[in-house]
Short mmCIF file of C-alpha atoms and ligand atoms in Angstrom, two decimals:
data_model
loop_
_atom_site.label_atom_id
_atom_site.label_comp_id
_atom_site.label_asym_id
_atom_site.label_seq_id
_atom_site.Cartn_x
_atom_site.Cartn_y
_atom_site.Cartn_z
CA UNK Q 1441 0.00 0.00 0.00
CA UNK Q 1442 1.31 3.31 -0.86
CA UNK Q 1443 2.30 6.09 1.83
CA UNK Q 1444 -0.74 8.56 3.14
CA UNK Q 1445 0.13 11.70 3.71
CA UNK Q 1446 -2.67 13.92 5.25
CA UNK Q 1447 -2.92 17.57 5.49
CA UNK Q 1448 -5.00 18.67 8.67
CA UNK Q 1449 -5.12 22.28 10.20
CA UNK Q 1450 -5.73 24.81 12.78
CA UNK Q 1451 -9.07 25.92 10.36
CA UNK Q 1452 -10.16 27.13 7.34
CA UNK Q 1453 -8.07 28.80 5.10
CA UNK Q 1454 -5.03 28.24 6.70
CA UNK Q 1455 -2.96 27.19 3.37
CA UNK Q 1456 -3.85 23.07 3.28
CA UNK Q 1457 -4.41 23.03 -0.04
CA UNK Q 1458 -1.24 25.26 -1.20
CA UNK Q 1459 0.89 22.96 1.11
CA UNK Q 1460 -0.81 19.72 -0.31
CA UNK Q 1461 -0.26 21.13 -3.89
CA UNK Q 1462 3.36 21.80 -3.22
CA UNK Q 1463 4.15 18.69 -0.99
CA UNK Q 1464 2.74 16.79 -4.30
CA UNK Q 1465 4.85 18.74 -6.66
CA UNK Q 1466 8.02 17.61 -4.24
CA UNK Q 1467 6.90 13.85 -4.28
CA UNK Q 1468 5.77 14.12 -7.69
CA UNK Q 1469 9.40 14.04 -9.26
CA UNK Q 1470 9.95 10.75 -7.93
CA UNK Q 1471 6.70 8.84 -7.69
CA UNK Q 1472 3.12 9.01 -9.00
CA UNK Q 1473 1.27 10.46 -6.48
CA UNK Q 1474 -2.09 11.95 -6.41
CA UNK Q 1475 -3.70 14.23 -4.17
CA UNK Q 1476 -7.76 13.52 -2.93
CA UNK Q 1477 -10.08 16.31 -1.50
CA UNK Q 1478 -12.52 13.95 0.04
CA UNK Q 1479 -15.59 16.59 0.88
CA UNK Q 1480 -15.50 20.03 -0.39
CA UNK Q 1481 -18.09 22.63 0.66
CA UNK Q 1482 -19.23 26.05 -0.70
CA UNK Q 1483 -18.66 24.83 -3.96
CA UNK Q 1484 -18.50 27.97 -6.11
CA UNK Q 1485 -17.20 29.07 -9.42
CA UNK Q 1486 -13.43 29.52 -8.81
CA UNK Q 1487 -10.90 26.49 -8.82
CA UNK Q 1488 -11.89 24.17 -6.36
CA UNK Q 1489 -9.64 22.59 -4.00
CA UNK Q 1490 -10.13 19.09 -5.28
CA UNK Q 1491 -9.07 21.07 -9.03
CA UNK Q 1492 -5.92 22.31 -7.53
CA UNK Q 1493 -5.05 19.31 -5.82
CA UNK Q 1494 -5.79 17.33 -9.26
CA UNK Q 1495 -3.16 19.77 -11.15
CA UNK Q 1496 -0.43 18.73 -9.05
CA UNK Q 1497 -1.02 15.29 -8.96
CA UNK Q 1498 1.07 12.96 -11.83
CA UNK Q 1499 -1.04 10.06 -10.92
CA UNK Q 1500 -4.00 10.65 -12.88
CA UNK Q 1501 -7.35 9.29 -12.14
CA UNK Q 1502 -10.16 11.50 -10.53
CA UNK Q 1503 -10.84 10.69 -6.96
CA UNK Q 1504 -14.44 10.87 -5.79
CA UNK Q 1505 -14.98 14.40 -3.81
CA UNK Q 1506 -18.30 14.72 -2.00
CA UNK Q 1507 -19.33 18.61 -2.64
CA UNK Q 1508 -21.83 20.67 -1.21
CA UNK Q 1509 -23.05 24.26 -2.53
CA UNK Q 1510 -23.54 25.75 0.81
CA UNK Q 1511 -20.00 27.42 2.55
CA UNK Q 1512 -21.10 25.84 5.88
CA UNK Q 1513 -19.58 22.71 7.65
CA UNK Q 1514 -19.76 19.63 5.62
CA UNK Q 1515 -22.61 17.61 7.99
CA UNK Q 1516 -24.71 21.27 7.98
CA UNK Q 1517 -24.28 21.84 3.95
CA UNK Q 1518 -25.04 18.27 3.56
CA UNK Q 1519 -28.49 18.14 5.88
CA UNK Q 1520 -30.18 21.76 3.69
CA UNK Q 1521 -29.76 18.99 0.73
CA UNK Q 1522 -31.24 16.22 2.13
CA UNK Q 1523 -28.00 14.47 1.80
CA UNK Q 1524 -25.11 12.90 4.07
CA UNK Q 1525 -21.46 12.67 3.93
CA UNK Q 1526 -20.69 9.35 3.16
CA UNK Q 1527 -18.02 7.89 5.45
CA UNK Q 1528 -17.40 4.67 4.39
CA UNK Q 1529 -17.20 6.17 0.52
CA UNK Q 1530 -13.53 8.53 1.40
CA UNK Q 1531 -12.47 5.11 3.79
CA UNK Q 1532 -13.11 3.55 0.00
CA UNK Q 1533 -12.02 5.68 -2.28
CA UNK Q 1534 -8.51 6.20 -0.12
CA UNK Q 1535 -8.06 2.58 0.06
CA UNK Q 1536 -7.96 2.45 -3.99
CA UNK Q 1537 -5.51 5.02 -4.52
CA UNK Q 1538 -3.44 3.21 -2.14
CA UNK Q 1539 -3.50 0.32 -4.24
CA UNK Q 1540 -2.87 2.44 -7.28
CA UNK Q 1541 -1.02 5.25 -6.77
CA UNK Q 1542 2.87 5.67 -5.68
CA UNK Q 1543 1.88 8.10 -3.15
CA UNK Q 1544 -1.49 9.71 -1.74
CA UNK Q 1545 -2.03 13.16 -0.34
CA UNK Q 1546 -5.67 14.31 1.19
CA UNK Q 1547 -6.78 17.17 2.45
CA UNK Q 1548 -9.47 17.58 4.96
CA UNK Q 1549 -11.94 20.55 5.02
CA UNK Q 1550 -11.51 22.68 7.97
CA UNK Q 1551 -9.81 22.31 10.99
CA UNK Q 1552 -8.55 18.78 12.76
CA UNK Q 1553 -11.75 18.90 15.01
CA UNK Q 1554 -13.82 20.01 12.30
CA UNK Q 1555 -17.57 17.82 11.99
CA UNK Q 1556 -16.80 16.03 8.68
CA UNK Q 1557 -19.88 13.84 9.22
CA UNK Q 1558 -22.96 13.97 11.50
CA UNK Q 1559 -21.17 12.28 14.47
CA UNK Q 1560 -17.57 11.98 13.06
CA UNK Q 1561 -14.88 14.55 13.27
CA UNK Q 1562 -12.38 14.80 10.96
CA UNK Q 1563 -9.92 13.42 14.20
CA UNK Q 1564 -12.13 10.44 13.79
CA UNK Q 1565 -11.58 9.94 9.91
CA UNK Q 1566 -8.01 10.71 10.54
CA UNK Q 1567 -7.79 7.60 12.74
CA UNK Q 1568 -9.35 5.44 10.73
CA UNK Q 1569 -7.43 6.11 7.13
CA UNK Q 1570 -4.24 4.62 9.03
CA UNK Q 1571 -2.40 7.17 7.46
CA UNK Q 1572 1.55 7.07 7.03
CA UNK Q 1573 2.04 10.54 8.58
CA UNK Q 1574 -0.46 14.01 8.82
CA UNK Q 1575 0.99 16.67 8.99
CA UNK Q 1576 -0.97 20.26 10.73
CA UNK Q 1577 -0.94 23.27 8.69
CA UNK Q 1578 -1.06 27.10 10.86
CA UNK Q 1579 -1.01 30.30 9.49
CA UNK Q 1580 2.30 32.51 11.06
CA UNK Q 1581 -0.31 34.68 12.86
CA UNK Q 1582 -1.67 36.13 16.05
CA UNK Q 1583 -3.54 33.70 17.84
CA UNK Q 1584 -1.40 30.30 16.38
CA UNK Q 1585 -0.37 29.47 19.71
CA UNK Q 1586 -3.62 29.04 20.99
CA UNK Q 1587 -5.00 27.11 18.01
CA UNK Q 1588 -1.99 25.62 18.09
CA UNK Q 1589 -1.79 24.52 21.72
CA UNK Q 1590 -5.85 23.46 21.97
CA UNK Q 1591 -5.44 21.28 18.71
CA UNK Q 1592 -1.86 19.55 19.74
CA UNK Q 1593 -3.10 18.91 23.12
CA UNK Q 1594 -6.90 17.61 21.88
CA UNK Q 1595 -5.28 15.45 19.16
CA UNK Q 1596 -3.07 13.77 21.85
CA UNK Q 1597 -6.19 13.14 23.90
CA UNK Q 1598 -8.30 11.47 20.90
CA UNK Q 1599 -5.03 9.24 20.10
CA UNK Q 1600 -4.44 10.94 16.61
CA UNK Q 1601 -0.69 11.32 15.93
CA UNK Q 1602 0.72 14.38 14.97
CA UNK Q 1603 4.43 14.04 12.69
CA UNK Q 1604 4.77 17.87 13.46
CA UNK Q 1605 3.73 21.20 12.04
CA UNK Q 1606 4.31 23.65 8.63
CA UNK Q 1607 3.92 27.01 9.84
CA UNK Q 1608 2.36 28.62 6.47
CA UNK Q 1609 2.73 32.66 6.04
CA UNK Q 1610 -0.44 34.48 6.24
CA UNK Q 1611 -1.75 36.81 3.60
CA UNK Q 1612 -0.78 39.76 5.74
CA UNK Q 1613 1.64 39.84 8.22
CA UNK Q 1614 0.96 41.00 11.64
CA UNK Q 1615 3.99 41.73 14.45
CA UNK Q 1616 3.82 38.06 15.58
CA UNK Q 1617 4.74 36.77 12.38
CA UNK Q 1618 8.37 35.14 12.51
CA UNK Q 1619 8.36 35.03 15.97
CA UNK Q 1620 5.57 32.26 16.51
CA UNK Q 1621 7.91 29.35 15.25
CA UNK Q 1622 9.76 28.75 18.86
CA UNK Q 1623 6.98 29.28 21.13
CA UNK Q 1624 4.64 26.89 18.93
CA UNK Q 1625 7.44 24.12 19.52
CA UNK Q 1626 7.30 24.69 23.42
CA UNK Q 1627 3.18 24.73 23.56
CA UNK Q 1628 2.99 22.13 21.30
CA UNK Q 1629 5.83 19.80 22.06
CA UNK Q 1630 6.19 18.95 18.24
CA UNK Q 1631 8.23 19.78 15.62
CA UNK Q 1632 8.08 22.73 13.32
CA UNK Q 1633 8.83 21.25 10.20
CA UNK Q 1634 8.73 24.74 8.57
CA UNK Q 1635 8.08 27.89 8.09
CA UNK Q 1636 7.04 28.50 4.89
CA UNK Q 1637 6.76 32.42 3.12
CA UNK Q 1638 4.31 33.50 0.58
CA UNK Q 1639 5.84 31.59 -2.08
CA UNK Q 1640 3.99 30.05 -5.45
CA UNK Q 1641 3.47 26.10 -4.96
CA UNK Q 1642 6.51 24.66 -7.09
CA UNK Q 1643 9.26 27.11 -5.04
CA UNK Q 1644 7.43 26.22 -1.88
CA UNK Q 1645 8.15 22.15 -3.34
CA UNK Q 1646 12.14 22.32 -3.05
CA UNK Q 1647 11.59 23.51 0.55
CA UNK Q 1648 9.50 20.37 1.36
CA UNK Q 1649 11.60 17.90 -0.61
CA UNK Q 1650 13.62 17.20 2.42
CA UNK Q 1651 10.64 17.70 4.40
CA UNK Q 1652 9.48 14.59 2.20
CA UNK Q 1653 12.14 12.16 2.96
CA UNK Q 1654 11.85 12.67 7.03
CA UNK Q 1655 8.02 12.18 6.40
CA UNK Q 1656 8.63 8.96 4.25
CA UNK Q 1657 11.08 7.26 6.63
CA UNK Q 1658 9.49 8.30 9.49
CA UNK Q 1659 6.19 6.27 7.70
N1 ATP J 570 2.57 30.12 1.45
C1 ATP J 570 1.71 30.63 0.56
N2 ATP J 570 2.16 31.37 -0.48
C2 ATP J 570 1.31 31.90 -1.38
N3 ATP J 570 -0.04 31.76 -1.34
C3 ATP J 570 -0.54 31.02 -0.34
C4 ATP J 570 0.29 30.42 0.65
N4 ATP J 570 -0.50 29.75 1.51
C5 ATP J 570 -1.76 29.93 1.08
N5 ATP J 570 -1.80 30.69 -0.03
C6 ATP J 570 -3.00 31.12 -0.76
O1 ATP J 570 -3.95 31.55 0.21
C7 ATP J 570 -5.25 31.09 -0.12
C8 ATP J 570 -5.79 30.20 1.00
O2 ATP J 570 -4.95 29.05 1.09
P1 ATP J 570 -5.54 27.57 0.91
O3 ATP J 570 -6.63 27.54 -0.10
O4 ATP J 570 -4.38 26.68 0.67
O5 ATP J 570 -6.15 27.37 2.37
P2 ATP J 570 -6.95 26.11 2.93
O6 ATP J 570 -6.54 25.90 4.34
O7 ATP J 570 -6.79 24.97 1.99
O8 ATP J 570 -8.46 26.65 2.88
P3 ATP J 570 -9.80 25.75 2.98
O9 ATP J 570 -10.05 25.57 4.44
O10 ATP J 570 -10.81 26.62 2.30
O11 ATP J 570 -9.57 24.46 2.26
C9 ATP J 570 -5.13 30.38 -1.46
O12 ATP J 570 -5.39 31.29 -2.50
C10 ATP J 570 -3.67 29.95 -1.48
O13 ATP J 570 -3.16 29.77 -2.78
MG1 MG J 571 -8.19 23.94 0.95
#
């Protein structure tokens, strides 16, 4: 079975899919990897994650994403269509690219304690994919160490293992950015894998390449 990869975060928009994209491009010089979006909400006209994801992929087959029109949480945007995430589907669909692929990537919507399900957080799913590492994006902003510090320490609780953290640079800087990376190592306990600027997704790729091999062997 090939390696699993996940990309969690502290929330929404916190750069998952940009550091899924790039991580990909890294791997993708050396194996066929693809990257899976399993539910995607708020579904609107610009390029959707599960697009983005698909462009850096070199392992090409189109994984099944669940989408939702409505920008709300997944079980919420679900229930106003008189429809339900479907669990078992992403334990499915991840299982086949395992079998297929060289290397598999997905990115969850939200945050690490995000509902992905009516009764299922994304912790939960993360458990059950058995994946080879996941790895927890957070912007370089005020209030990380908090988000930070409540995730690392609720993960640990719910028995989901962390590999470490990319600290991801936010649109706009604010006077804590640059100076989070330390403290988030004490709160946190884990390592800070990096600390990555505002950056297009193939430079961003040669910073994770090493990233990549720790991630690999560590798996
Ligand atoms: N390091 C970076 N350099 C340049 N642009 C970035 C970087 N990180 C994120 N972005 C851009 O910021 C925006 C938000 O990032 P992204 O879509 O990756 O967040 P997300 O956590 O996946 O959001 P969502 O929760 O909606 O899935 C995107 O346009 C993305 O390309
Ligand atoms: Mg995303």
């Amino acid at each position: 079975m090939a390696p699993l990869v996940i990309i969690t975060g502290t929330g929404t928009d916190v750069g998952k899919t940009h550091v899924a994209c790039a991580l990909l491009r890294a791997w993708g010089t050396r194996s066929l990897v693809v990257g899976f979006k399993p539910v995607e909400t708020g579904v609107g006209p610009g390029p959707r994650d599960a697009e983005r994801l698909a462009s850096a992929s070199t392992f090409h087959v189109k994984p099944q994403t669940q989408t939702f029109d409505a920008p709300l949480a997944p079980p919420l945007a679900a229930q106003l269509e008189g429809r339900e995430v479907d669990v078992p589907l992403i334990l499915r669909t991840a299982a086949t690219l395992r079998e297929g692929a060289g290397g598999v990537v997905i990115e969850l919507a939200g945050g690490l304690f995000s509902p992905l399900a009516t009764d299922t957080l994304n912790a939960d799913i993360v458990r059950q994919l058995r994946p080879t590492t996941t790895l927890l994006v957070a912007p370089d902003r005020l209030g990380v160490l908090h988000d930070l510090a409540a995730t690392t320490r609720a993960a640990a609780h719910e028995g989901v293992a962390l590999f470490g953290i990319i600290l991801n640079a936010p649109g706009v800087n604010d006077r804590s950015t640059g100076t989070n990376s330390r403290e988030a190592r004490r709160v946190t306990r884990l390592p800070i894998l990096a600390s990555l600027p505002r950056a297009p997704e193939n430079v961003l790729a040669s910073a994770l390449t090493a990233l990549l091999s720790t991630v690999l062997r560590a798996g």
